[in-house]
PDB file of C-alpha atoms in Angstrom:
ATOM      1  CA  UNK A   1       0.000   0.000   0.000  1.00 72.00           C
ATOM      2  CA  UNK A   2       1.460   3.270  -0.936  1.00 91.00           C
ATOM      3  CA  UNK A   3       0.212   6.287   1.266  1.00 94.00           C
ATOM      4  CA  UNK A   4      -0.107   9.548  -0.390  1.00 97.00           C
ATOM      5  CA  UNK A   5       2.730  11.540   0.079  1.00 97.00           C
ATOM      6  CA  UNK A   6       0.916  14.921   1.976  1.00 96.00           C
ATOM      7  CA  UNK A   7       0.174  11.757   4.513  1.00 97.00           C
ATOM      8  CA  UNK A   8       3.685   9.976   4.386  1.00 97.00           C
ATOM      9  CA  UNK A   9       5.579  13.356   4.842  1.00 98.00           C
ATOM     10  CA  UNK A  10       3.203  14.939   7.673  1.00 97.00           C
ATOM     11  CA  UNK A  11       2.986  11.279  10.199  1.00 97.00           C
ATOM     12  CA  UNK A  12       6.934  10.905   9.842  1.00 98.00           C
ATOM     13  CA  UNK A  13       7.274  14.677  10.963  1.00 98.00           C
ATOM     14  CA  UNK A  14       4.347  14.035  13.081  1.00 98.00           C
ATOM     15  CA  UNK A  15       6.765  10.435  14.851  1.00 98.00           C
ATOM     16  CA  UNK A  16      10.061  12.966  14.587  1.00 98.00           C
ATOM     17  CA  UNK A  17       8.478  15.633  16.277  1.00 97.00           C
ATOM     18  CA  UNK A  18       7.854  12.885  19.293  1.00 97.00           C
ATOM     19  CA  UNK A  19      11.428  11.606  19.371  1.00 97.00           C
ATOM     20  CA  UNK A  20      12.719  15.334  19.191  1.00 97.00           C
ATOM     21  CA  UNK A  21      10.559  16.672  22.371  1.00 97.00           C
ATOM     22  CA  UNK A  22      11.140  13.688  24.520  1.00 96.00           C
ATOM     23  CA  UNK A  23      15.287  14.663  23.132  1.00 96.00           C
ATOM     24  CA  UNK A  24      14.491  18.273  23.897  1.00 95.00           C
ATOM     25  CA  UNK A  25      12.445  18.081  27.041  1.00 96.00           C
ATOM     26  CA  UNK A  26      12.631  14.664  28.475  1.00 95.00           C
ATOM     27  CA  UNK A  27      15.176  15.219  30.896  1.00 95.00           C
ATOM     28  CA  UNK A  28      13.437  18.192  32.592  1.00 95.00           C
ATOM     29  CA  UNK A  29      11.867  15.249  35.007  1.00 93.00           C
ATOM     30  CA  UNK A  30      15.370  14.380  35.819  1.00 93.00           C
ATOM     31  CA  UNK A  31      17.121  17.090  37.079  1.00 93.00           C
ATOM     32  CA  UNK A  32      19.246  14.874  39.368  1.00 96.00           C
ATOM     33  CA  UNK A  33      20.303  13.195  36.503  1.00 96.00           C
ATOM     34  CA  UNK A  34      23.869  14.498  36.005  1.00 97.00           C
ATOM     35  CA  UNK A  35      24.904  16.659  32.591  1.00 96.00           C
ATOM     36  CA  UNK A  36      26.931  14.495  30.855  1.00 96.00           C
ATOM     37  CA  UNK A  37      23.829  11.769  31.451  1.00 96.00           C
ATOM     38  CA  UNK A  38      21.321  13.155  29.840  1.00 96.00           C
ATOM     39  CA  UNK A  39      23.252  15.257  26.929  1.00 96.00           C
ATOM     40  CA  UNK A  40      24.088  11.446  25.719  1.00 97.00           C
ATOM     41  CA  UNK A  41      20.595  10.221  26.229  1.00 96.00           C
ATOM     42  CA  UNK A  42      19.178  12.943  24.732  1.00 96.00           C
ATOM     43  CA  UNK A  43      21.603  12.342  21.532  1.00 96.00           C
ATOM     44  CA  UNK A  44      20.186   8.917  21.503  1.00 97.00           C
ATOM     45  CA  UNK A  45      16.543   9.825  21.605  1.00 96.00           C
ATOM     46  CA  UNK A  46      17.670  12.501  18.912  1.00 96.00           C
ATOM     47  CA  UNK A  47      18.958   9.519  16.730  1.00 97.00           C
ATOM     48  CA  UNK A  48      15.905   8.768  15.628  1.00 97.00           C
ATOM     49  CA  UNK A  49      14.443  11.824  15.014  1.00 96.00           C
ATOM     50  CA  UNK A  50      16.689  12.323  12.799  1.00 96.00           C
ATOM     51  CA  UNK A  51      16.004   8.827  11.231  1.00 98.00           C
ATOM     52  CA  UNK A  52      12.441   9.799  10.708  1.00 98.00           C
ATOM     53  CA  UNK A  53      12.828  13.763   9.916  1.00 97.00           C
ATOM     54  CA  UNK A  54      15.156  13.202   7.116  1.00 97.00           C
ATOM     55  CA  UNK A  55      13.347  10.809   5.263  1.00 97.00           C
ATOM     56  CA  UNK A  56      10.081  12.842   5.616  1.00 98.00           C
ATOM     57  CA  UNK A  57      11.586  15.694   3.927  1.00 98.00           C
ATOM     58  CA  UNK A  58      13.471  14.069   1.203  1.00 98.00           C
ATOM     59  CA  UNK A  59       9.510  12.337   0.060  1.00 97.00           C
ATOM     60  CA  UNK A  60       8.027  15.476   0.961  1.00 97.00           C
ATOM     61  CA  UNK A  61      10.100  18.195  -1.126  1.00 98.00           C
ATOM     62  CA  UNK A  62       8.770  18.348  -4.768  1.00 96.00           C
ATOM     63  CA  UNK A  63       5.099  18.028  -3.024  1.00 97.00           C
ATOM     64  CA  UNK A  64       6.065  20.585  -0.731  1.00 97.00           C
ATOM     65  CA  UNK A  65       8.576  23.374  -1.094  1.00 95.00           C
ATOM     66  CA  UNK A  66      11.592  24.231   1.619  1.00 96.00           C
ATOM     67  CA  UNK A  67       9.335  26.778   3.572  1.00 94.00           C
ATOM     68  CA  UNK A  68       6.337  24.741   3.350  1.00 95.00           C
ATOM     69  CA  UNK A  69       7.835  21.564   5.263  1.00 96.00           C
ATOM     70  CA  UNK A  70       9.362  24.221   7.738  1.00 95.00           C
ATOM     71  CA  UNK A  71       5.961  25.289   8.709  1.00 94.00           C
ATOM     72  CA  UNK A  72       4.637  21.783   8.586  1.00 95.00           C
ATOM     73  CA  UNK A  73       7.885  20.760  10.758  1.00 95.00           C
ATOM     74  CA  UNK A  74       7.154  23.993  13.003  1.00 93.00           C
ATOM     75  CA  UNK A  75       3.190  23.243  13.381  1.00 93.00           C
ATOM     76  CA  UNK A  76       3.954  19.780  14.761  1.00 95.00           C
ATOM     77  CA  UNK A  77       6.710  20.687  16.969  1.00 94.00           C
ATOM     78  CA  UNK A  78       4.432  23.408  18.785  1.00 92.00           C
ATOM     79  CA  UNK A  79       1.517  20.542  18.945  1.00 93.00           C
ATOM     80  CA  UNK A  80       3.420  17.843  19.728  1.00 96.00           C
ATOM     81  CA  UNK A  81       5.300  20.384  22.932  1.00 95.00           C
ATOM     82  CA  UNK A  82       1.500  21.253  24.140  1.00 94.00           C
ATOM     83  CA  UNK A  83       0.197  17.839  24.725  1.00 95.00           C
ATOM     84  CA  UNK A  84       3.629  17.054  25.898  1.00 97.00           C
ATOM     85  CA  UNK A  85       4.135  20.069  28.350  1.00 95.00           C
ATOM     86  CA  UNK A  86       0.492  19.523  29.754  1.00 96.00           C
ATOM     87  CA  UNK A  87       0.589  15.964  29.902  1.00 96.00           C
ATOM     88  CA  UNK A  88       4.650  14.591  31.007  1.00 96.00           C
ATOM     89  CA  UNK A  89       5.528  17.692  32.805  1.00 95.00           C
ATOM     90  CA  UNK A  90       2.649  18.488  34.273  1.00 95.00           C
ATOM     91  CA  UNK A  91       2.875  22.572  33.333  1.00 94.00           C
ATOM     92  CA  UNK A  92      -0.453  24.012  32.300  1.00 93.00           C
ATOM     93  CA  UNK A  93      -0.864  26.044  28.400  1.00 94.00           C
ATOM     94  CA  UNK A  94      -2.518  29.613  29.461  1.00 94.00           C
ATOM     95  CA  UNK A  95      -4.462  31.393  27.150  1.00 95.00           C
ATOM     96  CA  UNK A  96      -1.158  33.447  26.042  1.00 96.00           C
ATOM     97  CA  UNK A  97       0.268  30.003  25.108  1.00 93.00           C
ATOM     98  CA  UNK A  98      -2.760  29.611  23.109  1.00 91.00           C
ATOM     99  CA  UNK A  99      -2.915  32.659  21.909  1.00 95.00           C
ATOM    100  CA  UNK A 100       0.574  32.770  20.565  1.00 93.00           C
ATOM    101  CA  UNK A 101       0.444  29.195  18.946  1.00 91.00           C
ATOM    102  CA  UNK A 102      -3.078  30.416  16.790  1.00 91.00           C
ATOM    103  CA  UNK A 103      -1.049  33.100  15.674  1.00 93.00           C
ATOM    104  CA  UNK A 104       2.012  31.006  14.682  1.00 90.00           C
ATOM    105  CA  UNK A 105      -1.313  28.628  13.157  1.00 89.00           C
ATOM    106  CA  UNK A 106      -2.423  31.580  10.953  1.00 93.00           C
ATOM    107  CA  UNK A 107       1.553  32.395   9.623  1.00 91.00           C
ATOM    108  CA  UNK A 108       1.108  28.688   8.682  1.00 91.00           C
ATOM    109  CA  UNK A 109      -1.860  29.930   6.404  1.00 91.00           C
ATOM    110  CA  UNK A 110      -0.570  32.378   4.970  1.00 92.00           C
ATOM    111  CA  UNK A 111       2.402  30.157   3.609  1.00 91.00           C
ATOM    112  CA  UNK A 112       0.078  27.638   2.547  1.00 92.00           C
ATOM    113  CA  UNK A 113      -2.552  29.766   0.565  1.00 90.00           C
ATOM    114  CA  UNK A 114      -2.247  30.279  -3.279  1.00 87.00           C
ATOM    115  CA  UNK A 115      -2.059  33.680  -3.772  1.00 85.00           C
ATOM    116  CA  UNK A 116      -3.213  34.804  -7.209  1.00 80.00           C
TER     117      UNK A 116
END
């Protein structure tokens, strides 16, 4: 089964974005955790972000131009960081979170619209 590849691009960004906050953010939980520690775990989580992210932008460009799967990749990484903000670290989204993240939401509009 082939998937489209709007739908092939976006869920491998979607499964990089995961791998890159839990890189990114993970080790917030663990601040006992010495440096050195979690830099190299982090790295390791980062791994396969990178396997993922790569991939989804070589099948993605030619569908999508450079500043298109930037927004895409930008779009998921702000989604992906609310659910995982509210829901691992326990810190609540207020409604300037919100607020800021729409408007980020309507830039991704704006590069997405054809513009006669």
């Amino acid at each position: 089964m082939n998937l489209p590849v709007p739908v092939l691009t976006i869920g491998l960004l979607l499964m990089s974005n995961i791998f890159m906050t839990f890189a990114w953010y993970g080790h917030l939980k663990f601040k006992t955790a010495p440096l050195l520690t979690v830099i190299l775990v982090s790295w390791g989580i980062a791994f396969f972000e990178y396997v993922l992210q790569v991939p989804a932008n070589r099948i993605g460009h030619g569908h999508f131009n450079a500043a298109q799967l930037k927004t895409i990749q930008e779009v998921l990484t702000l989604s992906v960081f609310a659910v995982f903000s509210v829901w691992y670290l326990k810190e609540p989204l207020g409604w300037n979170h919100l607020l800021g993240f729409s408007f980020i939401a309507l830039g991704a509009f704006f590069i997405f619209h054809k513009w006669a």
